């Protein structure tokens, strides 16, 4: 039975990365697809663990070779999910999670209409402004530009299946866990996983 595909997207500054990290730590048998990106490596990041860091020329070649399921330009850098990253895993019955932007989520929806798409929103504009300002030493002008960009991104919520509000971290995490848990409990999933039990219950 093919694995389930979950897509998590959010406006920048929403706390998506921390939530996804905690979700993966707490959820068995859920694998994060490692994206390719052309953006420079940040301190503490490891090539092949956080991203496959790829030179721009190579990334463009890979687009031409049809290497990516989806790719998008985010903040001036390219990001993409490879076929090998997800298709092979899903075929092997592995549940996969993609942490990508809304443009990528829309492309994934077309190829995998059964993917479960989750959008995370902040509890208020003030909270978003505060998170964006706490990130670094950006000027008030840069923060305002990012905030405007984030509001545009939030408009995309209508294209998702689930909406999670990241107000209290632990609550948002439980919401994410619940979505995954419920998806794994559908009859179609369970009848495959619980084949022996069902046979035993029915053959008497
Ligand atoms: P960052 O550079 O801060 O790690 O990520 C910037 C944005 O790019 C985030 O919204 C992140 O989810 C998104 N992103 C990361 N990987 C991918 C990918 O493979 N495809 C797309 N479309 N977006 C991605």
Short mmCIF file of C-alpha atoms and ligand atoms in Angstrom, two decimals:
data_model
loop_
_atom_site.label_atom_id
_atom_site.label_comp_id
_atom_site.label_asym_id
_atom_site.label_seq_id
_atom_site.Cartn_x
_atom_site.Cartn_y
_atom_site.Cartn_z
CA UNK A 1 0.00 0.00 0.00
CA UNK A 2 1.40 3.41 -0.99
CA UNK A 3 2.47 5.78 1.79
CA UNK A 4 0.63 8.98 2.67
CA UNK A 5 1.92 12.35 1.52
CA UNK A 6 1.64 15.37 3.83
CA UNK A 7 2.52 18.90 2.77
CA UNK A 8 3.12 21.64 5.33
CA UNK A 9 3.32 25.26 4.27
CA UNK A 10 3.10 28.61 6.09
CA UNK A 11 3.88 32.26 5.75
CA UNK A 12 7.43 33.09 6.82
CA UNK A 13 7.73 33.85 10.53
CA UNK A 14 4.94 31.45 11.49
CA UNK A 15 7.19 28.96 13.28
CA UNK A 16 6.70 26.17 10.76
CA UNK A 17 10.24 24.77 10.93
CA UNK A 18 10.18 24.31 14.74
CA UNK A 19 6.75 22.70 14.57
CA UNK A 20 7.79 20.29 11.82
CA UNK A 21 10.96 19.38 13.73
CA UNK A 22 8.96 18.54 16.88
CA UNK A 23 6.36 16.68 14.82
CA UNK A 24 9.01 14.45 13.26
CA UNK A 25 10.53 13.73 16.67
CA UNK A 26 7.15 12.65 18.03
CA UNK A 27 5.80 10.74 15.03
CA UNK A 28 7.00 7.27 14.12
CA UNK A 29 7.45 6.29 10.47
CA UNK A 30 7.17 9.77 9.02
CA UNK A 31 9.99 10.86 6.77
CA UNK A 32 10.90 14.42 5.79
CA UNK A 33 11.83 14.86 2.16
CA UNK A 34 15.14 16.73 1.90
CA UNK A 35 14.82 19.53 -0.64
CA UNK A 36 17.42 20.93 -2.99
CA UNK A 37 18.16 24.64 -2.75
CA UNK A 38 20.46 27.20 -4.33
CA UNK A 39 20.54 29.40 -1.22
CA UNK A 40 23.82 29.63 0.72
CA UNK A 41 24.28 27.22 3.62
CA UNK A 42 23.61 28.81 7.05
CA UNK A 43 25.77 28.23 10.12
CA UNK A 44 24.82 24.92 11.74
CA UNK A 45 23.27 23.47 8.59
CA UNK A 46 24.61 20.25 7.07
CA UNK A 47 24.57 19.44 3.36
CA UNK A 48 22.40 16.38 2.74
CA UNK A 49 20.67 16.74 6.13
CA UNK A 50 18.92 20.11 6.06
CA UNK A 51 19.04 20.56 2.30
CA UNK A 52 20.98 19.32 -0.70
CA UNK A 53 22.81 22.59 -1.35
CA UNK A 54 23.12 22.90 -5.11
CA UNK A 55 24.79 25.52 -7.35
CA UNK A 56 22.28 27.52 -9.40
CA UNK A 57 23.58 26.32 -12.81
CA UNK A 58 23.24 22.70 -11.71
CA UNK A 59 19.75 23.34 -10.31
CA UNK A 60 18.64 24.83 -13.65
CA UNK A 61 20.04 21.76 -15.46
CA UNK A 62 18.14 19.50 -13.08
CA UNK A 63 14.90 21.38 -13.82
CA UNK A 64 15.55 20.72 -17.54
CA UNK A 65 16.18 17.03 -16.83
CA UNK A 66 12.79 16.75 -15.08
CA UNK A 67 14.46 15.92 -11.80
CA UNK A 68 11.94 17.81 -9.65
CA UNK A 69 8.33 17.06 -8.75
CA UNK A 70 7.98 20.75 -7.94
CA UNK A 71 10.27 23.72 -7.73
CA UNK A 72 9.81 27.39 -6.89
CA UNK A 73 11.72 30.61 -6.36
CA UNK A 74 11.46 31.81 -2.77
CA UNK A 75 13.23 35.01 -1.60
CA UNK A 76 15.43 34.96 -4.74
CA UNK A 77 16.64 31.35 -4.36
CA UNK A 78 15.45 28.15 -5.99
CA UNK A 79 14.00 25.30 -3.97
CA UNK A 80 12.82 21.93 -5.26
CA UNK A 81 11.61 18.48 -4.28
CA UNK A 82 13.11 15.58 -6.24
CA UNK A 83 11.14 12.63 -7.59
CA UNK A 84 13.55 10.27 -5.85
CA UNK A 85 12.89 12.13 -2.58
CA UNK A 86 9.23 11.23 -2.55
CA UNK A 87 7.94 8.91 -5.28
CA UNK A 88 10.21 5.98 -4.39
CA UNK A 89 9.47 6.39 -0.69
CA UNK A 90 5.71 6.53 -1.21
CA UNK A 91 5.84 3.46 -3.45
CA UNK A 92 7.61 1.60 -0.66
CA UNK A 93 4.74 2.45 1.71
CA UNK A 94 6.65 5.17 3.54
CA UNK A 95 4.65 8.22 4.75
CA UNK A 96 6.40 11.38 3.61
CA UNK A 97 6.21 15.01 4.75
CA UNK A 98 7.16 17.97 2.60
CA UNK A 99 7.94 21.31 4.20
CA UNK A 100 7.67 23.63 1.25
CA UNK A 101 6.19 26.97 0.22
CA UNK A 102 2.64 27.48 -1.11
CA UNK A 103 3.76 27.57 -4.76
CA UNK A 104 5.31 24.13 -4.40
CA UNK A 105 2.25 22.88 -2.52
CA UNK A 106 0.04 23.85 -5.48
CA UNK A 107 2.29 21.91 -7.90
CA UNK A 108 2.32 18.86 -5.63
CA UNK A 109 -1.50 18.95 -5.43
CA UNK A 110 -1.70 18.54 -9.22
CA UNK A 111 0.56 15.47 -9.24
CA UNK A 112 -0.63 13.96 -5.96
CA UNK A 113 -4.31 14.94 -5.61
CA UNK A 114 -4.59 12.78 -2.49
CA UNK A 115 -1.80 14.62 -0.67
CA UNK A 116 -2.94 16.19 2.58
CA UNK A 117 -2.08 19.86 2.58
CA UNK A 118 -1.71 21.72 5.84
CA UNK A 119 -1.32 25.48 6.21
CA UNK A 120 -0.05 27.09 9.40
CA UNK A 121 -1.05 30.65 10.31
CA UNK A 122 0.14 32.94 13.12
CA UNK A 123 -2.36 33.98 15.84
CA UNK A 124 -2.14 37.70 14.93
CA UNK A 125 -0.25 40.24 12.83
CA UNK A 126 1.40 41.51 16.03
CA UNK A 127 2.72 38.02 16.81
CA UNK A 128 4.04 37.71 13.26
CA UNK A 129 5.71 41.14 13.44
CA UNK A 130 7.29 40.17 16.75
CA UNK A 131 8.59 36.85 15.39
CA UNK A 132 9.97 38.54 12.27
CA UNK A 133 11.72 41.23 14.35
CA UNK A 134 13.15 38.67 16.77
CA UNK A 135 14.81 36.82 13.91
CA UNK A 136 17.69 39.22 13.43
CA UNK A 137 18.72 42.81 13.07
CA UNK A 138 16.49 43.65 10.11
CA UNK A 139 15.44 47.28 9.72
CA UNK A 140 11.83 48.29 10.39
CA UNK A 141 11.45 48.74 6.62
CA UNK A 142 12.63 45.20 5.83
CA UNK A 143 10.35 43.82 8.55
CA UNK A 144 7.39 45.70 7.05
CA UNK A 145 8.19 44.31 3.57
CA UNK A 146 8.37 40.78 4.95
CA UNK A 147 5.16 41.32 6.85
CA UNK A 148 3.39 42.46 3.69
CA UNK A 149 4.78 39.39 1.89
CA UNK A 150 3.56 37.16 4.71
CA UNK A 151 0.05 38.61 4.48
CA UNK A 152 0.04 37.81 0.75
CA UNK A 153 1.16 34.24 1.55
CA UNK A 154 -1.61 33.86 4.15
CA UNK A 155 -4.17 34.55 1.38
CA UNK A 156 -3.23 31.12 0.03
CA UNK A 157 -4.92 29.36 2.96
CA UNK A 158 -7.99 28.68 0.81
CA UNK A 159 -6.03 26.16 -1.26
CA UNK A 160 -5.23 23.90 1.70
CA UNK A 161 -7.12 21.07 3.40
CA UNK A 162 -6.19 21.87 7.00
CA UNK A 163 -5.54 25.11 8.82
CA UNK A 164 -3.48 25.12 12.03
CA UNK A 165 -3.07 28.25 14.17
CA UNK A 166 0.35 28.43 15.80
CA UNK A 167 -0.56 30.35 18.95
CA UNK A 168 0.42 27.94 21.73
CA UNK A 169 3.20 25.77 20.27
CA UNK A 170 2.13 22.58 22.06
CA UNK A 171 -1.49 22.94 20.86
CA UNK A 172 -0.41 23.48 17.27
CA UNK A 173 1.81 20.41 17.55
CA UNK A 174 -1.10 18.30 18.82
CA UNK A 175 -3.19 19.58 15.90
CA UNK A 176 -0.52 18.43 13.44
CA UNK A 177 -0.18 15.06 15.16
CA UNK A 178 -3.98 14.64 15.08
CA UNK A 179 -4.12 15.26 11.33
CA UNK A 180 -1.51 12.58 10.74
CA UNK A 181 -3.08 10.17 13.15
CA UNK A 182 -6.55 10.55 11.63
CA UNK A 183 -5.18 10.10 8.10
CA UNK A 184 -3.58 6.84 9.20
CA UNK A 185 -6.87 5.60 10.67
CA UNK A 186 -9.05 5.78 7.57
CA UNK A 187 -10.71 2.49 6.65
CA UNK A 188 -8.64 2.14 3.49
CA UNK A 189 -5.39 2.48 5.44
CA UNK A 190 -6.50 0.31 8.32
CA UNK A 191 -7.97 -2.48 6.20
CA UNK A 192 -4.53 -2.89 4.62
CA UNK A 193 -2.62 -2.65 7.92
CA UNK A 194 -5.07 -4.75 9.95
CA UNK A 195 -5.61 -7.44 7.31
CA UNK A 196 -4.80 -10.32 9.68
CA UNK A 197 -6.96 -8.97 12.47
CA UNK A 198 -9.92 -8.46 10.15
CA UNK A 199 -9.50 -11.93 8.65
CA UNK A 200 -9.40 -13.43 12.14
CA UNK A 201 -12.49 -11.50 13.18
CA UNK A 202 -14.44 -12.48 10.12
CA UNK A 203 -13.42 -16.13 9.60
CA UNK A 204 -15.26 -17.94 12.35
P1 LIG B 1 14.57 28.54 4.20
O1 LIG B 1 15.54 29.07 3.20
O2 LIG B 1 14.26 29.54 5.27
O3 LIG B 1 14.99 27.20 4.74
O4 LIG B 1 13.19 28.27 3.43
C1 LIG B 1 12.53 29.31 2.77
C2 LIG B 1 11.18 28.82 2.24
O5 LIG B 1 11.37 27.83 1.20
C3 LIG B 1 10.31 28.12 3.30
O6 LIG B 1 8.97 28.56 3.14
C4 LIG B 1 10.44 26.67 2.96
O7 LIG B 1 9.31 25.92 3.37
C5 LIG B 1 10.50 26.74 1.44
N1 LIG B 1 11.03 25.50 0.86
C6 LIG B 1 11.95 24.65 1.40
N2 LIG B 1 12.16 23.60 0.58
C7 LIG B 1 11.33 23.76 -0.47
C8 LIG B 1 11.07 22.98 -1.65
O8 LIG B 1 11.62 21.91 -1.90
N3 LIG B 1 10.15 23.48 -2.52
C9 LIG B 1 9.48 24.67 -2.30
N4 LIG B 1 8.59 25.04 -3.20
N5 LIG B 1 9.71 25.43 -1.22
C10 LIG B 1 10.62 24.98 -0.31
#
